[in-house]
Amino acid sequence: MNDKTQKKRWSKKDLDYFRELILKKREETVKEIKRLESVTIKDKTRQNSTNLDSTYAYHMADVGTDSQEREKAFLWLSRENKFLGYLNAALRRIEKGEYGVCIGCQELIPKERLEEVPHTQHCVKCKNKSK
Ligand SMILES: [Zn+2]
């Protein structure tokens, strides 16, 4: 037995719990991405709509806010996509059994923190240190 090479890990039961948590979060994120995508392609669907004239007049008066809305949606979209990537990476770490271990100090990350930020790879102490 060599204690130095033995890494800390969450139990299978805990990993299953975290997997459920992340899958739920991922589902929400995918839904949000779809919603944002529909906002960013709103203009295309408008052009195809049959009552083009009425919506067009409305659109012209409102063009400033509309493009702002779209820009915001694009921004959120890239954020959500990034988040989705983090969640997928976390799922891969669960499969390897490496999930929930701080890459700074190799200690287990407290459950409350993982519930709040399931894709994190740092405990609060190490996160504050790296700031
Ligand atoms: Zn740490």
mmCIF file with all atom_site columns, C-alpha atoms and ligand atoms in Angstrom:
data_model
loop_
_atom_site.group_PDB
_atom_site.id
_atom_site.type_symbol
_atom_site.label_atom_id
_atom_site.label_alt_id
_atom_site.label_comp_id
_atom_site.label_asym_id
_atom_site.label_entity_id
_atom_site.label_seq_id
_atom_site.pdbx_PDB_ins_code
_atom_site.Cartn_x
_atom_site.Cartn_y
_atom_site.Cartn_z
_atom_site.occupancy
_atom_site.B_iso_or_equiv
_atom_site.pdbx_formal_charge
_atom_site.auth_seq_id
_atom_site.auth_comp_id
_atom_site.auth_asym_id
_atom_site.auth_atom_id
_atom_site.pdbx_PDB_model_num
ATOM   1   C  CA . MET A 1 1   ? 0.000   0.000  0.000   1.00 0.00 ? 1   MET A CA 1
ATOM   2   C  CA . ASN A 1 2   ? 1.314   3.343  -0.984  1.00 0.00 ? 2   ASN A CA 1
ATOM   3   C  CA . ASP A 1 3   ? -0.791  6.090  0.510   1.00 0.00 ? 3   ASP A CA 1
ATOM   4   C  CA . LYS A 1 4   ? 0.891   8.835  -1.439  1.00 0.00 ? 4   LYS A CA 1
ATOM   5   C  CA . THR A 1 5   ? -0.364  7.628  -4.803  1.00 0.00 ? 5   THR A CA 1
ATOM   6   C  CA . GLN A 1 6   ? -3.840  6.792  -3.570  1.00 0.00 ? 6   GLN A CA 1
ATOM   7   C  CA . LYS A 1 7   ? -6.094  9.535  -4.760  1.00 0.00 ? 7   LYS A CA 1
ATOM   8   C  CA . LYS A 1 8   ? -9.224  10.654 -3.036  1.00 0.00 ? 8   LYS A CA 1
ATOM   9   C  CA . ARG A 1 9   ? -12.434 9.827  -4.804  1.00 0.00 ? 9   ARG A CA 1
ATOM   10  C  CA . TRP A 1 10  ? -16.129 10.093 -4.347  1.00 0.00 ? 10  TRP A CA 1
ATOM   11  C  CA . SER A 1 11  ? -17.964 6.810  -3.873  1.00 0.00 ? 11  SER A CA 1
ATOM   12  C  CA . LYS A 1 12  ? -19.907 5.249  -6.718  1.00 0.00 ? 12  LYS A CA 1
ATOM   13  C  CA . LYS A 1 13  ? -23.146 6.234  -5.000  1.00 0.00 ? 13  LYS A CA 1
ATOM   14  C  CA . ASP A 1 14  ? -22.109 9.872  -4.765  1.00 0.00 ? 14  ASP A CA 1
ATOM   15  C  CA . LEU A 1 15  ? -20.920 9.909  -8.363  1.00 0.00 ? 15  LEU A CA 1
ATOM   16  C  CA . ASP A 1 16  ? -24.312 8.586  -9.451  1.00 0.00 ? 16  ASP A CA 1
ATOM   17  C  CA . TYR A 1 17  ? -25.955 11.373 -7.513  1.00 0.00 ? 17  TYR A CA 1
ATOM   18  C  CA . PHE A 1 18  ? -23.755 13.998 -9.145  1.00 0.00 ? 18  PHE A CA 1
ATOM   19  C  CA . ARG A 1 19  ? -24.361 12.489 -12.570 1.00 0.00 ? 19  ARG A CA 1
ATOM   20  C  CA . GLU A 1 20  ? -28.104 12.905 -12.105 1.00 0.00 ? 20  GLU A CA 1
ATOM   21  C  CA . LEU A 1 21  ? -27.550 16.486 -11.011 1.00 0.00 ? 21  LEU A CA 1
ATOM   22  C  CA . ILE A 1 22  ? -25.430 17.299 -14.049 1.00 0.00 ? 22  ILE A CA 1
ATOM   23  C  CA . LEU A 1 23  ? -27.740 15.543 -16.489 1.00 0.00 ? 23  LEU A CA 1
ATOM   24  C  CA . LYS A 1 24  ? -30.616 17.645 -15.189 1.00 0.00 ? 24  LYS A CA 1
ATOM   25  C  CA . LYS A 1 25  ? -28.554 20.816 -15.524 1.00 0.00 ? 25  LYS A CA 1
ATOM   26  C  CA . ARG A 1 26  ? -27.497 19.790 -19.004 1.00 0.00 ? 26  ARG A CA 1
ATOM   27  C  CA . GLU A 1 27  ? -31.096 19.263 -20.041 1.00 0.00 ? 27  GLU A CA 1
ATOM   28  C  CA . GLU A 1 28  ? -31.977 22.767 -18.833 1.00 0.00 ? 28  GLU A CA 1
ATOM   29  C  CA . THR A 1 29  ? -28.986 24.193 -20.659 1.00 0.00 ? 29  THR A CA 1
ATOM   30  C  CA . VAL A 1 30  ? -29.869 22.459 -23.921 1.00 0.00 ? 30  VAL A CA 1
ATOM   31  C  CA . LYS A 1 31  ? -33.415 23.818 -23.633 1.00 0.00 ? 31  LYS A CA 1
ATOM   32  C  CA . GLU A 1 32  ? -32.096 27.317 -23.059 1.00 0.00 ? 32  GLU A CA 1
ATOM   33  C  CA . ILE A 1 33  ? -29.738 27.021 -26.036 1.00 0.00 ? 33  ILE A CA 1
ATOM   34  C  CA . LYS A 1 34  ? -32.645 26.021 -28.261 1.00 0.00 ? 34  LYS A CA 1
ATOM   35  C  CA . ARG A 1 35  ? -34.681 28.968 -26.999 1.00 0.00 ? 35  ARG A CA 1
ATOM   36  C  CA . LEU A 1 36  ? -31.837 31.410 -27.620 1.00 0.00 ? 36  LEU A CA 1
ATOM   37  C  CA . GLU A 1 37  ? -31.223 29.943 -31.046 1.00 0.00 ? 37  GLU A CA 1
ATOM   38  C  CA . SER A 1 38  ? -34.834 30.596 -31.937 1.00 0.00 ? 38  SER A CA 1
ATOM   39  C  CA . VAL A 1 39  ? -34.376 34.223 -30.858 1.00 0.00 ? 39  VAL A CA 1
ATOM   40  C  CA . THR A 1 40  ? -31.273 34.673 -32.979 1.00 0.00 ? 40  THR A CA 1
ATOM   41  C  CA . ILE A 1 41  ? -32.970 33.291 -36.094 1.00 0.00 ? 41  ILE A CA 1
ATOM   42  C  CA . LYS A 1 42  ? -36.193 35.219 -35.488 1.00 0.00 ? 42  LYS A CA 1
ATOM   43  C  CA . ASP A 1 43  ? -35.581 37.457 -38.476 1.00 0.00 ? 43  ASP A CA 1
ATOM   44  C  CA . LYS A 1 44  ? -35.412 34.579 -40.906 1.00 0.00 ? 44  LYS A CA 1
ATOM   45  C  CA . THR A 1 45  ? -38.754 33.219 -39.789 1.00 0.00 ? 45  THR A CA 1
ATOM   46  C  CA . ARG A 1 46  ? -40.277 36.687 -39.997 1.00 0.00 ? 46  ARG A CA 1
ATOM   47  C  CA . GLN A 1 47  ? -39.312 36.981 -43.636 1.00 0.00 ? 47  GLN A CA 1
ATOM   48  C  CA . ASN A 1 48  ? -41.118 33.758 -44.344 1.00 0.00 ? 48  ASN A CA 1
ATOM   49  C  CA . SER A 1 49  ? -44.278 34.741 -42.539 1.00 0.00 ? 49  SER A CA 1
ATOM   50  C  CA . THR A 1 50  ? -47.353 35.537 -44.586 1.00 0.00 ? 50  THR A CA 1
ATOM   51  C  CA . ASN A 1 51  ? -48.319 38.787 -42.857 1.00 0.00 ? 51  ASN A CA 1
ATOM   52  C  CA . LEU A 1 52  ? -45.000 40.323 -43.779 1.00 0.00 ? 52  LEU A CA 1
ATOM   53  C  CA . ASP A 1 53  ? -46.281 43.880 -44.252 1.00 0.00 ? 53  ASP A CA 1
ATOM   54  C  CA . SER A 1 54  ? -47.640 44.439 -40.777 1.00 0.00 ? 54  SER A CA 1
ATOM   55  C  CA . THR A 1 55  ? -44.708 42.857 -39.004 1.00 0.00 ? 55  THR A CA 1
ATOM   56  C  CA . TYR A 1 56  ? -42.295 44.718 -41.246 1.00 0.00 ? 56  TYR A CA 1
ATOM   57  C  CA . ALA A 1 57  ? -43.663 48.142 -40.261 1.00 0.00 ? 57  ALA A CA 1
ATOM   58  C  CA . TYR A 1 58  ? -43.516 47.175 -36.632 1.00 0.00 ? 58  TYR A CA 1
ATOM   59  C  CA . HIS A 1 59  ? -40.033 45.822 -37.112 1.00 0.00 ? 59  HIS A CA 1
ATOM   60  C  CA . MET A 1 60  ? -38.676 49.038 -38.623 1.00 0.00 ? 60  MET A CA 1
ATOM   61  C  CA . ALA A 1 61  ? -39.797 51.132 -35.661 1.00 0.00 ? 61  ALA A CA 1
ATOM   62  C  CA . ASP A 1 62  ? -38.272 48.653 -33.315 1.00 0.00 ? 62  ASP A CA 1
ATOM   63  C  CA . VAL A 1 63  ? -35.090 47.783 -35.148 1.00 0.00 ? 63  VAL A CA 1
ATOM   64  C  CA . GLY A 1 64  ? -32.708 49.163 -32.508 1.00 0.00 ? 64  GLY A CA 1
ATOM   65  C  CA . THR A 1 65  ? -33.996 47.112 -29.614 1.00 0.00 ? 65  THR A CA 1
ATOM   66  C  CA . ASP A 1 66  ? -34.407 44.110 -31.821 1.00 0.00 ? 66  ASP A CA 1
ATOM   67  C  CA . SER A 1 67  ? -30.783 43.921 -32.835 1.00 0.00 ? 67  SER A CA 1
ATOM   68  C  CA . GLN A 1 68  ? -29.809 44.571 -29.244 1.00 0.00 ? 68  GLN A CA 1
ATOM   69  C  CA . GLU A 1 69  ? -31.962 41.671 -28.165 1.00 0.00 ? 69  GLU A CA 1
ATOM   70  C  CA . ARG A 1 70  ? -30.320 39.484 -30.754 1.00 0.00 ? 70  ARG A CA 1
ATOM   71  C  CA . GLU A 1 71  ? -26.869 40.539 -29.672 1.00 0.00 ? 71  GLU A CA 1
ATOM   72  C  CA . LYS A 1 72  ? -27.728 39.704 -26.091 1.00 0.00 ? 72  LYS A CA 1
ATOM   73  C  CA . ALA A 1 73  ? -29.090 36.345 -27.187 1.00 0.00 ? 73  ALA A CA 1
ATOM   74  C  CA . PHE A 1 74  ? -25.883 35.614 -29.082 1.00 0.00 ? 74  PHE A CA 1
ATOM   75  C  CA . LEU A 1 75  ? -23.864 36.454 -26.004 1.00 0.00 ? 75  LEU A CA 1
ATOM   76  C  CA . TRP A 1 76  ? -25.986 34.183 -23.816 1.00 0.00 ? 76  TRP A CA 1
ATOM   77  C  CA . LEU A 1 77  ? -25.841 31.505 -26.455 1.00 0.00 ? 77  LEU A CA 1
ATOM   78  C  CA . SER A 1 78  ? -22.059 31.398 -26.404 1.00 0.00 ? 78  SER A CA 1
ATOM   79  C  CA . ARG A 1 79  ? -22.112 31.385 -22.604 1.00 0.00 ? 79  ARG A CA 1
ATOM   80  C  CA . GLU A 1 80  ? -24.598 28.532 -22.479 1.00 0.00 ? 80  GLU A CA 1
ATOM   81  C  CA . ASN A 1 81  ? -22.623 26.588 -25.069 1.00 0.00 ? 81  ASN A CA 1
ATOM   82  C  CA . LYS A 1 82  ? -19.495 27.013 -22.991 1.00 0.00 ? 82  LYS A CA 1
ATOM   83  C  CA . PHE A 1 83  ? -21.376 25.877 -19.906 1.00 0.00 ? 83  PHE A CA 1
ATOM   84  C  CA . LEU A 1 84  ? -22.629 22.826 -21.794 1.00 0.00 ? 84  LEU A CA 1
ATOM   85  C  CA . GLY A 1 85  ? -19.023 21.970 -22.626 1.00 0.00 ? 85  GLY A CA 1
ATOM   86  C  CA . TYR A 1 86  ? -18.102 22.192 -18.949 1.00 0.00 ? 86  TYR A CA 1
ATOM   87  C  CA . LEU A 1 87  ? -20.976 19.900 -18.027 1.00 0.00 ? 87  LEU A CA 1
ATOM   88  C  CA . ASN A 1 88  ? -19.951 17.355 -20.650 1.00 0.00 ? 88  ASN A CA 1
ATOM   89  C  CA . ALA A 1 89  ? -16.388 17.437 -19.344 1.00 0.00 ? 89  ALA A CA 1
ATOM   90  C  CA . ALA A 1 90  ? -17.710 16.894 -15.827 1.00 0.00 ? 90  ALA A CA 1
ATOM   91  C  CA . LEU A 1 91  ? -19.666 13.870 -17.022 1.00 0.00 ? 91  LEU A CA 1
ATOM   92  C  CA . ARG A 1 92  ? -16.495 12.449 -18.535 1.00 0.00 ? 92  ARG A CA 1
ATOM   93  C  CA . ARG A 1 93  ? -14.729 12.943 -15.202 1.00 0.00 ? 93  ARG A CA 1
ATOM   94  C  CA . ILE A 1 94  ? -17.537 11.055 -13.475 1.00 0.00 ? 94  ILE A CA 1
ATOM   95  C  CA . GLU A 1 95  ? -17.044 8.127  -15.861 1.00 0.00 ? 95  GLU A CA 1
ATOM   96  C  CA . LYS A 1 96  ? -13.346 8.090  -14.966 1.00 0.00 ? 96  LYS A CA 1
ATOM   97  C  CA . GLY A 1 97  ? -14.109 8.446  -11.276 1.00 0.00 ? 97  GLY A CA 1
ATOM   98  C  CA . GLU A 1 98  ? -12.077 11.638 -11.105 1.00 0.00 ? 98  GLU A CA 1
ATOM   99  C  CA . TYR A 1 99  ? -15.009 13.913 -10.540 1.00 0.00 ? 99  TYR A CA 1
ATOM   100 C  CA . GLY A 1 100 ? -15.298 16.273 -7.579  1.00 0.00 ? 100 GLY A CA 1
ATOM   101 C  CA . VAL A 1 101 ? -11.620 16.309 -6.670  1.00 0.00 ? 101 VAL A CA 1
ATOM   102 C  CA . CYS A 1 102 ? -9.869  19.671 -6.455  1.00 0.00 ? 102 CYS A CA 1
ATOM   103 C  CA . ILE A 1 103 ? -7.065  19.889 -9.016  1.00 0.00 ? 103 ILE A CA 1
ATOM   104 C  CA . GLY A 1 104 ? -5.328  22.395 -6.742  1.00 0.00 ? 104 GLY A CA 1
ATOM   105 C  CA . CYS A 1 105 ? -5.032  20.478 -3.478  1.00 0.00 ? 105 CYS A CA 1
ATOM   106 C  CA . GLN A 1 106 ? -6.314  16.967 -4.478  1.00 0.00 ? 106 GLN A CA 1
ATOM   107 C  CA . GLU A 1 107 ? -8.912  17.100 -1.718  1.00 0.00 ? 107 GLU A CA 1
ATOM   108 C  CA . LEU A 1 108 ? -12.564 16.245 -2.267  1.00 0.00 ? 108 LEU A CA 1
ATOM   109 C  CA . ILE A 1 109 ? -14.625 19.292 -3.105  1.00 0.00 ? 109 ILE A CA 1
ATOM   110 C  CA . PRO A 1 110 ? -17.456 19.745 -0.571  1.00 0.00 ? 110 PRO A CA 1
ATOM   111 C  CA . LYS A 1 111 ? -20.802 18.408 -1.716  1.00 0.00 ? 111 LYS A CA 1
ATOM   112 C  CA . GLU A 1 112 ? -22.578 21.740 -1.187  1.00 0.00 ? 112 GLU A CA 1
ATOM   113 C  CA . ARG A 1 113 ? -20.175 23.410 -3.597  1.00 0.00 ? 113 ARG A CA 1
ATOM   114 C  CA . LEU A 1 114 ? -20.606 20.698 -6.215  1.00 0.00 ? 114 LEU A CA 1
ATOM   115 C  CA . GLU A 1 115 ? -24.357 21.023 -5.937  1.00 0.00 ? 115 GLU A CA 1
ATOM   116 C  CA . GLU A 1 116 ? -24.032 24.712 -6.591  1.00 0.00 ? 116 GLU A CA 1
ATOM   117 C  CA . VAL A 1 117 ? -21.323 24.573 -9.283  1.00 0.00 ? 117 VAL A CA 1
ATOM   118 C  CA . PRO A 1 118 ? -21.347 20.958 -10.513 1.00 0.00 ? 118 PRO A CA 1
ATOM   119 C  CA . HIS A 1 119 ? -18.654 21.462 -13.163 1.00 0.00 ? 119 HIS A CA 1
ATOM   120 C  CA . THR A 1 120 ? -16.083 23.028 -10.838 1.00 0.00 ? 120 THR A CA 1
ATOM   121 C  CA . GLN A 1 121 ? -12.602 21.555 -10.476 1.00 0.00 ? 121 GLN A CA 1
ATOM   122 C  CA . HIS A 1 122 ? -11.537 23.720 -7.566  1.00 0.00 ? 122 HIS A CA 1
ATOM   123 C  CA . CYS A 1 123 ? -12.497 23.916 -3.915  1.00 0.00 ? 123 CYS A CA 1
ATOM   124 C  CA . VAL A 1 124 ? -13.340 27.395 -2.647  1.00 0.00 ? 124 VAL A CA 1
ATOM   125 C  CA . LYS A 1 125 ? -9.929  27.797 -1.031  1.00 0.00 ? 125 LYS A CA 1
ATOM   126 C  CA . CYS A 1 126 ? -8.005  27.043 -4.232  1.00 0.00 ? 126 CYS A CA 1
ATOM   127 C  CA . LYS A 1 127 ? -10.364 29.111 -6.331  1.00 0.00 ? 127 LYS A CA 1
ATOM   128 C  CA . ASN A 1 128 ? -9.780  32.162 -4.161  1.00 0.00 ? 128 ASN A CA 1
ATOM   129 C  CA . LYS A 1 129 ? -6.053  31.543 -4.275  1.00 0.00 ? 129 LYS A CA 1
ATOM   130 C  CA . SER A 1 130 ? -5.976  31.545 -8.074  1.00 0.00 ? 130 SER A CA 1
ATOM   131 C  CA . LYS A 1 131 ? -7.818  34.860 -8.282  1.00 0.00 ? 131 LYS A CA 1
HETATM 132 ZN ZN . ZN  B 2 .   ? -8.359  22.851 -3.378  1.00 0.00 ? 1   ZN  B ZN 1
#
